[in-house]
Short mmCIF file of C-alpha atoms in Angstrom, two decimals:
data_model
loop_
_atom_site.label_atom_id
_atom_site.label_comp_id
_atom_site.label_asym_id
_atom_site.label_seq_id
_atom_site.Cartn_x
_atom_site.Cartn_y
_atom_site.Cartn_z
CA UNK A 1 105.99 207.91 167.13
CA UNK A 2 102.92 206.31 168.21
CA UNK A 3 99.62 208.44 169.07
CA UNK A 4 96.86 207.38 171.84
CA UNK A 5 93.85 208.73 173.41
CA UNK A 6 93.49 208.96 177.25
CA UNK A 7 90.26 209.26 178.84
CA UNK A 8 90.44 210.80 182.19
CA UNK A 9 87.54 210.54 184.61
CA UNK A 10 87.06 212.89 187.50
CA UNK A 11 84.11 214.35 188.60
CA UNK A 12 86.26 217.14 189.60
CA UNK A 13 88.26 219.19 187.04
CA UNK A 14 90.95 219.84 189.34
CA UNK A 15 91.97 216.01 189.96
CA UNK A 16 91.20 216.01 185.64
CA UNK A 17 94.01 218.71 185.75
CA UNK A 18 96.66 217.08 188.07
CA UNK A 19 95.91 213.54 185.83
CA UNK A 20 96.81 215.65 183.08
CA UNK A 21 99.68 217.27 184.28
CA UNK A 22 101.35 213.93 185.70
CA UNK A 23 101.17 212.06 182.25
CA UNK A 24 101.91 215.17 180.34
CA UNK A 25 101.72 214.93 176.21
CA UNK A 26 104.84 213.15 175.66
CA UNK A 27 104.60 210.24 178.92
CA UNK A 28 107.74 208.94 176.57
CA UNK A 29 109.74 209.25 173.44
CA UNK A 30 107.99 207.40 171.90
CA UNK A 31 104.55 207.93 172.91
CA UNK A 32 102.05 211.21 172.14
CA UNK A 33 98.87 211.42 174.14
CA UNK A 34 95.42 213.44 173.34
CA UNK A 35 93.22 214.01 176.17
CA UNK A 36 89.41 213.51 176.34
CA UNK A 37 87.91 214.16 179.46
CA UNK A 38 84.82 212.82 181.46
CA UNK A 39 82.93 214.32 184.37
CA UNK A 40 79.94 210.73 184.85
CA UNK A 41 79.67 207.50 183.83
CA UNK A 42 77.28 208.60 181.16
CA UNK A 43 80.30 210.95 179.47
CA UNK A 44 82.89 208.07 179.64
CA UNK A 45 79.97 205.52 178.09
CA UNK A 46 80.03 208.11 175.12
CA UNK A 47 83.51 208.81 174.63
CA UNK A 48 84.14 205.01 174.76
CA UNK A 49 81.06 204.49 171.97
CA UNK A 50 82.27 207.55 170.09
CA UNK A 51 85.93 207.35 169.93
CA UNK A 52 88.87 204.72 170.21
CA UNK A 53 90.36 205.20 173.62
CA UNK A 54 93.64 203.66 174.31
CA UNK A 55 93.63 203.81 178.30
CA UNK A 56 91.12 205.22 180.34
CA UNK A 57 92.35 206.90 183.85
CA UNK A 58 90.12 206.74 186.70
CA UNK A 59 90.13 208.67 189.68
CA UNK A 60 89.27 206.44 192.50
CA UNK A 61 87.72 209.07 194.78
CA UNK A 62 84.81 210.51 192.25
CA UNK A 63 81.50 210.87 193.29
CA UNK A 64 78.76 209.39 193.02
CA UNK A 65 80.45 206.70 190.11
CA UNK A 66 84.05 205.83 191.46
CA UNK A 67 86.58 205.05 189.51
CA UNK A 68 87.22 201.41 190.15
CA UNK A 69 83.29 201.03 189.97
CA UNK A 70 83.28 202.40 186.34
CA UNK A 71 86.67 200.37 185.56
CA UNK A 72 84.43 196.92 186.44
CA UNK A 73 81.39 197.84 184.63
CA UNK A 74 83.57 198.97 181.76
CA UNK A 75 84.85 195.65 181.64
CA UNK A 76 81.50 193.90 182.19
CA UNK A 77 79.77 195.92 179.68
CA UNK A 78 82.21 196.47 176.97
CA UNK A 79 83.53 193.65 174.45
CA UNK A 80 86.84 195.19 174.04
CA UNK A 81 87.51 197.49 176.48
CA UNK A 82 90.99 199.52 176.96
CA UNK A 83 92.79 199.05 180.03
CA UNK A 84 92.36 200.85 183.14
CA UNK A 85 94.12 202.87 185.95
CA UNK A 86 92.51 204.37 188.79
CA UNK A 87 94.45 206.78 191.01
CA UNK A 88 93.74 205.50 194.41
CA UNK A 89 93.92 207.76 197.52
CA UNK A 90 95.02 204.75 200.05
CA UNK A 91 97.32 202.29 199.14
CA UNK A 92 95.34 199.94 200.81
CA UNK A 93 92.57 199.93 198.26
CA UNK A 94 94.42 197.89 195.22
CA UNK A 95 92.95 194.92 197.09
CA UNK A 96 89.36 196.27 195.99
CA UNK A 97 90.92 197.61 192.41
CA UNK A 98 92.35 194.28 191.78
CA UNK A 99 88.74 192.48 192.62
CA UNK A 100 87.32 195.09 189.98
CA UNK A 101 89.99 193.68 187.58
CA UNK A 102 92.07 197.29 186.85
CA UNK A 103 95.10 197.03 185.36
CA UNK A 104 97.13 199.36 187.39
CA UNK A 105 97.02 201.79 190.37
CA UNK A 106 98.83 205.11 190.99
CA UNK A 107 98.53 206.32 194.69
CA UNK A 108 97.58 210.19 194.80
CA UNK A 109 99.42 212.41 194.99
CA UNK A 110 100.70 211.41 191.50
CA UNK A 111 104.64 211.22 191.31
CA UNK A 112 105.02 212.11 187.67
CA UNK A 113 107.73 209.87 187.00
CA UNK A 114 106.28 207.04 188.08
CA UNK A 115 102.75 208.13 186.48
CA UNK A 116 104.73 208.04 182.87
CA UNK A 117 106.67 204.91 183.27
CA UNK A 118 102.68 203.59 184.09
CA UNK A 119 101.16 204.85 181.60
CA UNK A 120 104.33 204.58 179.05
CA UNK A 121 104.05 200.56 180.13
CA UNK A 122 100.91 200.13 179.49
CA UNK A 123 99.86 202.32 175.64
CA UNK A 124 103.19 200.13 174.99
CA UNK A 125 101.22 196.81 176.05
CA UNK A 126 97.84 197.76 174.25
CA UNK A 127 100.07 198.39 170.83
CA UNK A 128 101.61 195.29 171.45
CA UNK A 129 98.29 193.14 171.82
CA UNK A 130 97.95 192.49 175.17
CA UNK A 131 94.60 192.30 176.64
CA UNK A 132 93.51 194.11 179.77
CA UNK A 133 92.74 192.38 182.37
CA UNK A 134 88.75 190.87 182.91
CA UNK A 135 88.52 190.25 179.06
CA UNK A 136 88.58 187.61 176.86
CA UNK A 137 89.85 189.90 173.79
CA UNK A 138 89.34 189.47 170.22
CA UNK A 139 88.79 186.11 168.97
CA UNK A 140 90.21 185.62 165.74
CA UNK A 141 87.60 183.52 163.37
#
């Protein structure tokens, strides 16, 4: 069984909670998770210097750094950064998530189902190789 770390962003503890709660430990068989959580921009910059993070999940609605803003300046800033998913409140906003280059999108509320099949998907991708989206990867010398 494969283990990951998930960084969830929320400036509220609550939405960190019901994140939480949706993926649960065991999203599949397969897969354990371990939390690490992130209230700003300047939390998620450490946790993403300090420790290997496997997926970051970003709530959409945070103030004052949303979540699809801190998915695009992860990607701009970071050489390999993990994928993203930002819980969006409107369906209509992937349009503006897919601009900032996130991976995925889960409409709040979170169905948990669906949520674990996401997040199952894509800690399956990331220990497969694939890239996230918005980055050139590792190139091998």
């Amino acid at each position: 069984m494969s283990e990951y770390t998930v960084l969830l962003y929320s400036d509220d503890a609550a939405v960190r909670d019901r994140i939480r709660l949706a993926i649960g430990t065991r999203p599949a068989a397969d897969l354990k998770v371990e939390f690490c959580e992130a209230a700003s921009w300047e939390e998620c910059r450490r946790l993403l210097d300090e420790y290997e993070i496997d997926l970051m999940m970003l709530d959409g609605e945070a103030t004052p750094a949303g979540g699809i803003g801190i998915a695009r300046q992860t990607k701009d800033e970071y050489l390999n950064p993990p994928p993203t998913c930002v819980v969006i409140a409107r369906a209509a906003d992937r349009w503006l998530a897919a601009y900032a280059q996130v991976d995925a999108t889960l409409v709040a509320p979170l169905d948990p189902v669906t949520t674990g099949q996401t997040v199952a998907g894509m800690l399956r991708a990331r220990r497969d190789g694939a890239v996230p989206l918005g980055t050139l990867g590792t190139v091998p010398r």
